Short mmCIF file of N, CA and C in Angstrom, two decimals:
data_model
loop_
_atom_site.label_atom_id
_atom_site.label_comp_id
_atom_site.label_asym_id
_atom_site.label_seq_id
_atom_site.Cartn_x
_atom_site.Cartn_y
_atom_site.Cartn_z
N UNK A 584 -52.11 -89.80 74.82
CA UNK A 584 -51.83 -90.50 73.58
C UNK A 584 -52.52 -89.83 72.39
N UNK A 585 -53.77 -89.45 72.58
CA UNK A 585 -54.51 -88.79 71.50
C UNK A 585 -53.85 -87.47 71.14
N UNK A 586 -53.41 -86.75 72.16
CA UNK A 586 -52.74 -85.47 71.91
C UNK A 586 -51.48 -85.70 71.07
N UNK A 587 -50.72 -86.74 71.37
CA UNK A 587 -49.51 -87.07 70.63
C UNK A 587 -49.85 -87.36 69.17
N UNK A 588 -50.89 -88.13 68.94
CA UNK A 588 -51.31 -88.48 67.58
C UNK A 588 -51.73 -87.23 66.82
N UNK A 589 -52.48 -86.35 67.46
CA UNK A 589 -52.91 -85.11 66.82
C UNK A 589 -51.69 -84.27 66.45
N UNK A 590 -50.74 -84.13 67.37
CA UNK A 590 -49.53 -83.36 67.10
C UNK A 590 -48.73 -83.96 65.94
N UNK A 591 -48.65 -85.27 65.88
CA UNK A 591 -47.94 -85.93 64.78
C UNK A 591 -48.64 -85.68 63.44
N UNK A 592 -49.96 -85.75 63.44
CA UNK A 592 -50.72 -85.48 62.22
C UNK A 592 -50.52 -84.05 61.75
N UNK A 593 -50.57 -83.12 62.68
CA UNK A 593 -50.34 -81.71 62.33
C UNK A 593 -48.94 -81.54 61.74
N UNK A 594 -47.94 -82.15 62.34
CA UNK A 594 -46.57 -82.06 61.85
C UNK A 594 -46.44 -82.66 60.45
N UNK A 595 -47.07 -83.79 60.23
CA UNK A 595 -47.03 -84.42 58.92
C UNK A 595 -47.73 -83.59 57.86
N UNK A 596 -48.86 -83.00 58.22
CA UNK A 596 -49.60 -82.17 57.27
C UNK A 596 -48.85 -80.89 56.95
N UNK A 597 -48.08 -80.37 57.87
CA UNK A 597 -47.34 -79.13 57.67
C UNK A 597 -46.11 -79.34 56.78
N UNK A 598 -45.58 -80.54 56.73
CA UNK A 598 -44.35 -80.80 55.99
C UNK A 598 -44.44 -80.45 54.51
N UNK A 599 -45.50 -80.83 53.78
CA UNK A 599 -45.55 -80.47 52.37
C UNK A 599 -45.52 -78.97 52.14
N UNK A 600 -46.10 -78.19 53.05
CA UNK A 600 -46.08 -76.73 52.90
C UNK A 600 -44.65 -76.24 52.96
N UNK A 601 -43.86 -76.74 53.91
CA UNK A 601 -42.47 -76.35 54.02
C UNK A 601 -41.71 -76.78 52.77
N UNK A 602 -41.92 -78.00 52.32
CA UNK A 602 -41.25 -78.49 51.11
C UNK A 602 -41.66 -77.65 49.91
N UNK A 603 -42.93 -77.32 49.79
CA UNK A 603 -43.41 -76.50 48.68
C UNK A 603 -42.77 -75.12 48.72
N UNK A 604 -42.66 -74.53 49.92
CA UNK A 604 -42.02 -73.22 50.06
C UNK A 604 -40.56 -73.30 49.61
N UNK A 605 -39.85 -74.33 50.02
CA UNK A 605 -38.45 -74.49 49.63
C UNK A 605 -38.33 -74.60 48.11
N UNK A 606 -39.20 -75.38 47.51
CA UNK A 606 -39.18 -75.55 46.06
C UNK A 606 -39.50 -74.23 45.35
N UNK A 607 -40.42 -73.47 45.90
CA UNK A 607 -40.79 -72.18 45.31
C UNK A 607 -39.61 -71.21 45.35
N UNK A 608 -38.95 -71.12 46.50
CA UNK A 608 -37.78 -70.24 46.62
C UNK A 608 -36.69 -70.68 45.65
N UNK A 609 -36.49 -71.98 45.50
CA UNK A 609 -35.48 -72.49 44.57
C UNK A 609 -35.84 -72.11 43.14
N UNK A 610 -37.11 -72.26 42.80
CA UNK A 610 -37.56 -71.89 41.45
C UNK A 610 -37.32 -70.40 41.20
N UNK A 611 -37.56 -69.56 42.20
CA UNK A 611 -37.30 -68.12 42.07
C UNK A 611 -35.82 -67.87 41.81
N UNK A 612 -34.96 -68.51 42.58
CA UNK A 612 -33.52 -68.32 42.41
C UNK A 612 -33.05 -68.78 41.03
N UNK A 613 -33.69 -69.81 40.48
CA UNK A 613 -33.28 -70.39 39.20
C UNK A 613 -33.94 -69.75 37.98
N UNK A 614 -34.82 -68.77 38.18
CA UNK A 614 -35.49 -68.14 37.04
C UNK A 614 -36.65 -68.96 36.51
N UNK A 615 -37.11 -69.94 37.28
CA UNK A 615 -38.26 -70.75 36.89
C UNK A 615 -39.55 -70.22 37.51
N UNK A 616 -39.41 -69.11 38.23
CA UNK A 616 -40.54 -68.44 38.87
C UNK A 616 -40.13 -67.00 39.11
N UNK A 617 -41.10 -66.15 39.43
CA UNK A 617 -40.79 -64.77 39.79
C UNK A 617 -41.63 -64.40 41.00
N UNK A 618 -41.19 -63.36 41.70
CA UNK A 618 -41.91 -62.87 42.87
C UNK A 618 -42.72 -61.66 42.46
N UNK A 619 -44.03 -61.74 42.67
CA UNK A 619 -44.93 -60.61 42.42
C UNK A 619 -45.36 -60.11 43.79
N UNK A 620 -44.95 -58.91 44.12
CA UNK A 620 -45.12 -58.35 45.45
C UNK A 620 -46.05 -57.15 45.42
N UNK A 621 -47.01 -57.14 46.34
CA UNK A 621 -47.82 -55.93 46.52
C UNK A 621 -46.99 -54.95 47.33
N UNK A 622 -47.00 -53.69 46.93
CA UNK A 622 -46.25 -52.68 47.67
C UNK A 622 -46.57 -52.77 49.16
N UNK A 623 -45.65 -52.34 49.99
CA UNK A 623 -45.83 -52.40 51.43
C UNK A 623 -46.79 -51.30 51.88
N UNK A 624 -47.00 -51.19 53.18
CA UNK A 624 -48.06 -50.35 53.73
C UNK A 624 -47.98 -48.88 53.32
N UNK A 625 -49.04 -48.45 52.68
CA UNK A 625 -49.26 -47.05 52.30
C UNK A 625 -50.70 -46.76 52.72
N UNK A 626 -50.90 -46.12 53.86
CA UNK A 626 -52.25 -45.96 54.40
C UNK A 626 -53.25 -45.36 53.41
N UNK A 627 -54.47 -45.89 53.46
CA UNK A 627 -55.54 -45.40 52.59
C UNK A 627 -55.85 -46.39 51.49
N UNK A 628 -56.67 -45.92 50.55
CA UNK A 628 -57.09 -46.72 49.40
C UNK A 628 -57.05 -45.84 48.16
N UNK A 629 -56.59 -46.40 47.06
CA UNK A 629 -56.55 -45.63 45.81
C UNK A 629 -55.59 -44.47 45.93
N UNK A 630 -55.89 -43.40 45.21
CA UNK A 630 -55.04 -42.21 45.26
C UNK A 630 -55.90 -40.98 45.50
N UNK A 631 -55.30 -39.96 46.13
CA UNK A 631 -56.06 -38.75 46.44
C UNK A 631 -56.42 -37.95 45.19
N UNK A 632 -57.37 -37.04 45.35
CA UNK A 632 -57.70 -36.11 44.26
C UNK A 632 -56.43 -35.36 43.88
N UNK A 633 -56.27 -35.10 42.61
CA UNK A 633 -55.09 -34.38 42.14
C UNK A 633 -53.87 -35.26 41.94
N UNK A 634 -54.04 -36.56 42.05
CA UNK A 634 -52.96 -37.52 41.86
C UNK A 634 -52.30 -37.32 40.50
N UNK A 635 -50.96 -37.31 40.50
CA UNK A 635 -50.20 -37.23 39.26
C UNK A 635 -48.99 -38.16 39.35
N UNK A 636 -48.81 -38.98 38.33
CA UNK A 636 -47.60 -39.80 38.27
C UNK A 636 -46.41 -38.87 38.17
N UNK A 637 -45.32 -39.26 38.78
CA UNK A 637 -44.12 -38.44 38.73
C UNK A 637 -44.06 -37.38 39.82
N UNK A 638 -45.14 -37.22 40.57
CA UNK A 638 -45.17 -36.24 41.66
C UNK A 638 -45.64 -36.95 42.93
N UNK A 639 -44.68 -37.42 43.68
CA UNK A 639 -45.00 -38.22 44.88
C UNK A 639 -45.80 -37.43 45.91
N UNK A 640 -45.70 -36.12 45.89
CA UNK A 640 -46.45 -35.32 46.87
C UNK A 640 -47.95 -35.39 46.63
N UNK A 641 -48.38 -35.86 45.45
CA UNK A 641 -49.80 -35.96 45.14
C UNK A 641 -50.33 -37.38 45.33
N UNK A 642 -49.46 -38.29 45.74
CA UNK A 642 -49.83 -39.71 45.81
C UNK A 642 -49.94 -40.20 47.25
N UNK A 643 -50.55 -41.35 47.38
CA UNK A 643 -50.56 -42.08 48.64
C UNK A 643 -49.21 -42.79 48.72
N UNK A 644 -48.47 -42.52 49.77
CA UNK A 644 -47.10 -43.00 49.89
C UNK A 644 -46.92 -43.98 51.04
N UNK A 645 -45.76 -44.63 51.05
CA UNK A 645 -45.44 -45.55 52.13
C UNK A 645 -45.37 -44.80 53.45
N UNK A 646 -45.85 -45.46 54.48
CA UNK A 646 -45.68 -44.94 55.84
C UNK A 646 -44.29 -45.41 56.33
N UNK A 647 -43.89 -44.95 57.51
CA UNK A 647 -42.64 -45.44 58.10
C UNK A 647 -42.72 -46.96 58.25
N UNK A 648 -43.89 -47.43 58.64
CA UNK A 648 -44.10 -48.88 58.77
C UNK A 648 -43.86 -49.57 57.43
N UNK A 649 -44.39 -49.00 56.34
CA UNK A 649 -44.21 -49.58 55.01
C UNK A 649 -42.75 -49.63 54.61
N UNK A 650 -41.99 -48.60 54.97
CA UNK A 650 -40.56 -48.59 54.66
C UNK A 650 -39.83 -49.69 55.45
N UNK A 651 -40.19 -49.86 56.72
CA UNK A 651 -39.59 -50.94 57.52
C UNK A 651 -39.94 -52.30 56.93
N UNK A 652 -41.20 -52.46 56.49
CA UNK A 652 -41.62 -53.73 55.89
C UNK A 652 -40.80 -54.04 54.63
N UNK A 653 -40.57 -53.01 53.81
CA UNK A 653 -39.79 -53.20 52.59
C UNK A 653 -38.35 -53.61 52.92
N UNK A 654 -37.77 -52.99 53.94
CA UNK A 654 -36.41 -53.37 54.35
C UNK A 654 -36.39 -54.81 54.84
N UNK A 655 -37.44 -55.23 55.53
CA UNK A 655 -37.51 -56.65 55.98
C UNK A 655 -37.60 -57.58 54.78
N UNK A 656 -38.33 -57.16 53.73
CA UNK A 656 -38.37 -57.98 52.51
C UNK A 656 -36.96 -58.14 51.96
N UNK A 657 -36.20 -57.05 51.91
CA UNK A 657 -34.83 -57.13 51.42
C UNK A 657 -34.00 -58.12 52.21
N UNK A 658 -34.13 -58.06 53.53
CA UNK A 658 -33.39 -58.99 54.39
C UNK A 658 -33.83 -60.44 54.16
N UNK A 659 -35.14 -60.64 54.01
CA UNK A 659 -35.65 -61.99 53.75
C UNK A 659 -35.09 -62.53 52.44
N UNK A 660 -35.09 -61.71 51.41
CA UNK A 660 -34.59 -62.17 50.11
C UNK A 660 -33.11 -62.50 50.18
N UNK A 661 -32.35 -61.72 50.92
CA UNK A 661 -30.92 -62.03 51.10
C UNK A 661 -30.76 -63.35 51.85
N UNK A 662 -31.54 -63.54 52.93
CA UNK A 662 -31.47 -64.81 53.67
C UNK A 662 -31.83 -66.00 52.79
N UNK A 663 -32.76 -65.79 51.87
CA UNK A 663 -33.20 -66.86 50.96
C UNK A 663 -32.29 -66.99 49.74
N UNK A 664 -31.19 -66.22 49.75
CA UNK A 664 -30.18 -66.27 48.69
C UNK A 664 -30.73 -65.91 47.31
N UNK A 665 -31.65 -64.95 47.30
CA UNK A 665 -32.16 -64.39 46.04
C UNK A 665 -31.20 -63.25 45.71
N UNK A 666 -30.20 -63.57 44.88
CA UNK A 666 -29.09 -62.66 44.65
C UNK A 666 -29.22 -61.88 43.35
N UNK A 667 -28.84 -60.60 43.43
CA UNK A 667 -28.83 -59.68 42.29
C UNK A 667 -30.12 -59.76 41.47
N UNK A 668 -31.26 -59.60 42.11
CA UNK A 668 -32.51 -59.71 41.35
C UNK A 668 -32.72 -58.54 40.40
N UNK A 669 -33.49 -58.81 39.39
CA UNK A 669 -34.01 -57.73 38.54
C UNK A 669 -35.25 -57.22 39.25
N UNK A 670 -35.27 -55.92 39.57
CA UNK A 670 -36.39 -55.32 40.29
C UNK A 670 -37.18 -54.42 39.36
N UNK A 671 -38.46 -54.71 39.22
CA UNK A 671 -39.35 -53.91 38.38
C UNK A 671 -40.50 -53.40 39.25
N UNK A 672 -40.92 -52.17 38.98
CA UNK A 672 -42.06 -51.62 39.73
C UNK A 672 -42.96 -50.83 38.79
N UNK A 673 -44.15 -50.57 39.31
CA UNK A 673 -45.05 -49.66 38.61
C UNK A 673 -44.48 -48.24 38.74
N UNK A 674 -45.12 -47.32 38.08
CA UNK A 674 -44.72 -45.91 38.13
C UNK A 674 -45.20 -45.20 39.40
N UNK A 675 -45.97 -45.87 40.23
CA UNK A 675 -46.47 -45.28 41.48
C UNK A 675 -45.32 -45.21 42.48
N UNK A 676 -45.22 -44.10 43.19
CA UNK A 676 -44.13 -43.90 44.16
C UNK A 676 -44.11 -44.98 45.23
N UNK A 677 -45.27 -45.43 45.70
CA UNK A 677 -45.27 -46.43 46.77
C UNK A 677 -44.68 -47.76 46.31
N UNK A 678 -44.84 -48.10 45.06
CA UNK A 678 -44.24 -49.32 44.52
C UNK A 678 -42.73 -49.12 44.35
N UNK A 679 -42.34 -47.99 43.79
CA UNK A 679 -40.92 -47.70 43.61
C UNK A 679 -40.20 -47.66 44.95
N UNK A 680 -40.80 -47.00 45.93
CA UNK A 680 -40.17 -46.90 47.24
C UNK A 680 -40.05 -48.26 47.90
N UNK A 681 -41.05 -49.13 47.70
CA UNK A 681 -40.95 -50.49 48.25
C UNK A 681 -39.72 -51.18 47.68
N UNK A 682 -39.54 -51.12 46.37
CA UNK A 682 -38.40 -51.78 45.74
C UNK A 682 -37.08 -51.14 46.16
N UNK A 683 -37.03 -49.84 46.23
CA UNK A 683 -35.78 -49.17 46.61
C UNK A 683 -35.40 -49.45 48.06
N UNK A 684 -36.41 -49.46 48.95
CA UNK A 684 -36.14 -49.70 50.37
C UNK A 684 -35.63 -51.11 50.62
N UNK A 685 -35.87 -52.04 49.69
CA UNK A 685 -35.35 -53.40 49.84
C UNK A 685 -33.83 -53.41 49.83
N UNK A 686 -33.24 -52.42 49.16
CA UNK A 686 -31.79 -52.31 49.13
C UNK A 686 -31.10 -53.41 48.35
N UNK A 687 -31.73 -53.87 47.28
CA UNK A 687 -31.18 -55.00 46.52
C UNK A 687 -30.61 -54.62 45.16
N UNK A 688 -30.60 -53.33 44.84
CA UNK A 688 -30.04 -52.93 43.56
C UNK A 688 -30.94 -51.98 42.80
N UNK A 689 -30.58 -51.81 41.53
CA UNK A 689 -31.29 -50.88 40.66
C UNK A 689 -32.75 -51.29 40.48
N UNK A 690 -33.60 -50.29 40.33
CA UNK A 690 -35.03 -50.51 40.15
C UNK A 690 -35.42 -49.96 38.78
N UNK A 691 -36.17 -50.77 38.05
CA UNK A 691 -36.61 -50.36 36.71
C UNK A 691 -38.13 -50.21 36.68
N UNK A 692 -38.59 -49.11 36.07
CA UNK A 692 -40.03 -48.88 35.96
C UNK A 692 -40.59 -49.73 34.82
N UNK A 693 -41.77 -50.29 35.05
CA UNK A 693 -42.43 -51.12 34.05
C UNK A 693 -43.91 -50.77 34.09
N UNK A 694 -44.37 -50.01 33.11
CA UNK A 694 -45.74 -49.51 33.12
C UNK A 694 -46.78 -50.63 33.11
N UNK A 695 -46.40 -51.82 32.69
CA UNK A 695 -47.34 -52.95 32.71
C UNK A 695 -47.77 -53.29 34.14
N UNK A 696 -47.01 -52.82 35.14
CA UNK A 696 -47.33 -53.06 36.55
C UNK A 696 -48.17 -51.94 37.15
N UNK A 697 -48.47 -50.91 36.37
CA UNK A 697 -49.23 -49.75 36.87
C UNK A 697 -50.64 -50.14 37.28
N UNK A 698 -51.11 -49.48 38.32
CA UNK A 698 -52.45 -49.73 38.85
C UNK A 698 -53.54 -49.29 37.87
N UNK A 699 -54.60 -50.06 37.82
CA UNK A 699 -55.78 -49.65 37.04
C UNK A 699 -56.97 -49.41 37.98
N UNK A 700 -56.68 -49.19 39.26
CA UNK A 700 -57.72 -49.02 40.27
C UNK A 700 -58.75 -47.96 39.88
N UNK A 701 -58.29 -46.83 39.36
CA UNK A 701 -59.22 -45.75 38.99
C UNK A 701 -59.81 -45.94 37.59
N UNK A 702 -59.36 -46.95 36.87
CA UNK A 702 -59.86 -47.22 35.52
C UNK A 702 -60.10 -48.72 35.37
N UNK A 703 -61.09 -49.26 36.09
CA UNK A 703 -61.29 -50.72 36.08
C UNK A 703 -61.60 -51.29 34.70
N UNK A 704 -62.08 -50.46 33.78
CA UNK A 704 -62.37 -50.97 32.43
C UNK A 704 -61.11 -51.32 31.66
N UNK A 705 -59.96 -50.85 32.14
CA UNK A 705 -58.69 -51.18 31.47
C UNK A 705 -58.07 -52.46 32.01
N UNK A 706 -58.78 -53.14 32.93
CA UNK A 706 -58.24 -54.33 33.59
C UNK A 706 -57.76 -55.38 32.59
N UNK A 707 -58.57 -55.74 31.64
CA UNK A 707 -58.21 -56.81 30.71
C UNK A 707 -56.97 -56.43 29.89
N UNK A 708 -56.96 -55.22 29.34
CA UNK A 708 -55.82 -54.79 28.53
C UNK A 708 -54.56 -54.68 29.39
N UNK A 709 -54.70 -54.14 30.61
CA UNK A 709 -53.55 -53.98 31.50
C UNK A 709 -53.00 -55.35 31.92
N UNK A 710 -53.89 -56.29 32.20
CA UNK A 710 -53.46 -57.63 32.60
C UNK A 710 -52.77 -58.34 31.44
N UNK A 711 -53.28 -58.18 30.22
CA UNK A 711 -52.61 -58.76 29.04
C UNK A 711 -51.22 -58.15 28.87
N UNK A 712 -51.11 -56.84 29.06
CA UNK A 712 -49.82 -56.17 28.94
C UNK A 712 -48.85 -56.69 30.01
N UNK A 713 -49.38 -56.91 31.20
CA UNK A 713 -48.55 -57.43 32.29
C UNK A 713 -48.05 -58.83 31.96
N UNK A 714 -48.93 -59.69 31.45
CA UNK A 714 -48.53 -61.05 31.06
C UNK A 714 -47.41 -61.01 30.02
N UNK A 715 -47.58 -60.17 29.02
CA UNK A 715 -46.57 -60.06 27.96
C UNK A 715 -45.24 -59.56 28.51
N UNK A 716 -45.30 -58.58 29.40
CA UNK A 716 -44.07 -58.03 30.00
C UNK A 716 -43.36 -59.09 30.83
N UNK A 717 -44.12 -59.88 31.59
CA UNK A 717 -43.52 -60.94 32.41
C UNK A 717 -42.79 -61.94 31.52
N UNK A 718 -43.40 -62.30 30.40
CA UNK A 718 -42.77 -63.28 29.50
C UNK A 718 -41.51 -62.72 28.85
N UNK A 719 -41.44 -61.40 28.63
CA UNK A 719 -40.30 -60.79 27.93
C UNK A 719 -39.11 -60.48 28.84
N UNK A 720 -39.34 -60.38 30.13
CA UNK A 720 -38.27 -60.01 31.06
C UNK A 720 -37.18 -61.08 31.04
N UNK A 721 -35.91 -60.67 30.94
CA UNK A 721 -34.82 -61.67 30.99
C UNK A 721 -34.87 -62.45 32.30
N UNK A 722 -34.62 -63.73 32.21
CA UNK A 722 -34.70 -64.62 33.39
C UNK A 722 -33.32 -65.12 33.80
N UNK A 723 -32.28 -64.37 33.45
CA UNK A 723 -30.92 -64.78 33.80
C UNK A 723 -30.60 -64.56 35.27
N UNK A 724 -31.46 -63.83 35.97
CA UNK A 724 -31.34 -63.60 37.42
C UNK A 724 -32.75 -63.66 37.98
N UNK A 725 -32.88 -63.75 39.30
CA UNK A 725 -34.22 -63.73 39.88
C UNK A 725 -34.96 -62.44 39.51
N UNK A 726 -36.27 -62.54 39.35
CA UNK A 726 -37.10 -61.39 38.98
C UNK A 726 -38.09 -61.10 40.10
N UNK A 727 -38.13 -59.83 40.50
CA UNK A 727 -39.07 -59.36 41.50
C UNK A 727 -39.84 -58.20 40.89
N UNK A 728 -41.16 -58.27 40.97
CA UNK A 728 -42.02 -57.21 40.45
C UNK A 728 -42.90 -56.68 41.57
N UNK A 729 -42.92 -55.35 41.72
CA UNK A 729 -43.74 -54.71 42.75
C UNK A 729 -44.90 -54.00 42.04
N UNK A 730 -46.11 -54.37 42.44
CA UNK A 730 -47.30 -53.83 41.79
C UNK A 730 -48.36 -53.53 42.84
N UNK A 731 -49.61 -53.68 42.46
CA UNK A 731 -50.76 -53.27 43.26
C UNK A 731 -51.76 -54.41 43.39
N UNK A 732 -52.56 -54.35 44.43
CA UNK A 732 -53.53 -55.41 44.73
C UNK A 732 -54.42 -55.71 43.53
N UNK A 733 -54.96 -54.69 42.88
CA UNK A 733 -55.88 -54.93 41.76
C UNK A 733 -55.19 -55.69 40.63
N UNK A 734 -53.95 -55.33 40.34
CA UNK A 734 -53.21 -55.98 39.26
C UNK A 734 -52.90 -57.44 39.60
N UNK A 735 -52.48 -57.66 40.84
CA UNK A 735 -52.12 -59.01 41.26
C UNK A 735 -53.34 -59.91 41.25
N UNK A 736 -54.45 -59.39 41.75
CA UNK A 736 -55.68 -60.20 41.77
C UNK A 736 -56.18 -60.47 40.36
N UNK A 737 -56.09 -59.49 39.47
CA UNK A 737 -56.54 -59.71 38.09
C UNK A 737 -55.71 -60.79 37.40
N UNK A 738 -54.42 -60.82 37.69
CA UNK A 738 -53.55 -61.81 37.05
C UNK A 738 -53.72 -63.19 37.66
N UNK A 739 -53.80 -63.26 39.00
CA UNK A 739 -53.72 -64.56 39.69
C UNK A 739 -55.02 -65.04 40.34
N UNK A 740 -55.95 -64.11 40.57
CA UNK A 740 -57.16 -64.46 41.31
C UNK A 740 -56.94 -64.43 42.82
N UNK A 741 -55.75 -64.03 43.26
CA UNK A 741 -55.42 -63.99 44.68
C UNK A 741 -55.43 -62.54 45.16
N UNK A 742 -56.18 -62.27 46.21
CA UNK A 742 -56.20 -60.94 46.82
C UNK A 742 -55.11 -60.89 47.88
N UNK A 743 -54.15 -60.00 47.68
CA UNK A 743 -53.01 -59.90 48.58
C UNK A 743 -53.16 -58.71 49.53
N UNK A 744 -52.50 -58.81 50.65
CA UNK A 744 -52.44 -57.71 51.62
C UNK A 744 -51.20 -56.87 51.32
N UNK A 745 -51.14 -55.68 51.92
CA UNK A 745 -49.95 -54.85 51.76
C UNK A 745 -48.71 -55.66 52.10
N UNK A 746 -47.71 -55.61 51.22
CA UNK A 746 -46.44 -56.27 51.49
C UNK A 746 -46.46 -57.77 51.37
N UNK A 747 -47.50 -58.34 50.80
CA UNK A 747 -47.56 -59.79 50.62
C UNK A 747 -47.10 -60.12 49.20
N UNK A 748 -46.42 -61.26 49.05
CA UNK A 748 -45.91 -61.64 47.75
C UNK A 748 -46.34 -63.03 47.32
N UNK A 749 -46.32 -63.24 46.03
CA UNK A 749 -46.63 -64.54 45.44
C UNK A 749 -45.44 -64.97 44.58
N UNK A 750 -44.98 -66.19 44.77
CA UNK A 750 -43.98 -66.74 43.86
C UNK A 750 -44.77 -67.51 42.82
N UNK A 751 -44.61 -67.09 41.56
CA UNK A 751 -45.42 -67.59 40.46
C UNK A 751 -44.53 -68.31 39.44
N UNK A 752 -44.97 -69.50 39.06
CA UNK A 752 -44.22 -70.33 38.13
C UNK A 752 -44.11 -69.68 36.75
N UNK A 753 -42.94 -69.91 36.13
CA UNK A 753 -42.70 -69.49 34.75
C UNK A 753 -42.46 -70.73 33.90
N UNK A 754 -42.83 -70.71 32.62
CA UNK A 754 -43.63 -69.67 31.98
C UNK A 754 -45.04 -69.62 32.57
N UNK A 755 -45.68 -68.47 32.39
CA UNK A 755 -47.02 -68.28 32.95
C UNK A 755 -48.01 -69.26 32.35
N UNK A 756 -48.76 -69.89 33.21
CA UNK A 756 -49.88 -70.73 32.76
C UNK A 756 -51.12 -69.84 32.72
N UNK A 757 -52.22 -70.40 32.29
CA UNK A 757 -53.48 -69.65 32.29
C UNK A 757 -54.53 -70.47 33.03
N UNK A 758 -54.82 -70.19 34.27
CA UNK A 758 -54.31 -69.09 35.09
C UNK A 758 -52.91 -69.39 35.61
N UNK A 759 -52.18 -68.34 36.02
CA UNK A 759 -50.84 -68.54 36.55
C UNK A 759 -50.84 -69.48 37.76
N UNK A 760 -49.77 -70.26 37.88
CA UNK A 760 -49.64 -71.19 39.00
C UNK A 760 -48.85 -70.52 40.13
N UNK A 761 -49.53 -70.29 41.25
CA UNK A 761 -48.88 -69.71 42.42
C UNK A 761 -48.20 -70.85 43.18
N UNK A 762 -46.87 -70.77 43.28
CA UNK A 762 -46.11 -71.80 43.98
C UNK A 762 -46.08 -71.57 45.49
N UNK A 763 -46.11 -70.29 45.88
CA UNK A 763 -46.07 -69.97 47.32
C UNK A 763 -46.65 -68.58 47.54
N UNK A 764 -47.29 -68.44 48.66
CA UNK A 764 -47.79 -67.14 49.11
C UNK A 764 -46.92 -66.75 50.30
N UNK A 765 -46.22 -65.63 50.18
CA UNK A 765 -45.27 -65.22 51.21
C UNK A 765 -45.87 -64.01 51.95
N UNK A 766 -46.11 -64.24 53.21
CA UNK A 766 -46.65 -63.15 54.04
C UNK A 766 -45.58 -62.08 54.23
N UNK A 767 -46.06 -60.91 54.55
CA UNK A 767 -45.15 -59.81 54.82
C UNK A 767 -44.20 -60.20 55.96
N UNK A 768 -42.90 -60.09 55.72
CA UNK A 768 -41.95 -60.50 56.77
C UNK A 768 -41.96 -59.53 57.95
#
């Protein structure tokens, strides 16, 4: 009997999470929220010596695993009926490749999503630029932005893992309201 009661309590406690997830996905589809995604697995930390934007051979790039993860994100978004999204990424190849591997359409570069990992003193200015860019993006379709752990944490206070996403309410509050945390599919 006690086991039954415990199982019922667990089920009841889990229900709001499911309802919240459903509401978050609906808000994303309706343009009342956007998905901020950390690029998928790219082994290592930061960028190697000699790193140059525009030259992927000098950067830390997605592994085969990271490419598979990005394709799973694309499938998840299709299953969740996130149709014809606007895809924005930083100028880093690993972010661009994450968005392209999703297979959901054209990808647009947005420097406001660029990493400030090697220049932590630019965090405040970069985060302000990111906030402004998020507010200016057209919301006529779902919006997905692929960025980096440092940027996501600076904006939301949430430290994400590779390939993890946050559905964030629009317009942005201060601090932003995270409606759902979506683990890497």
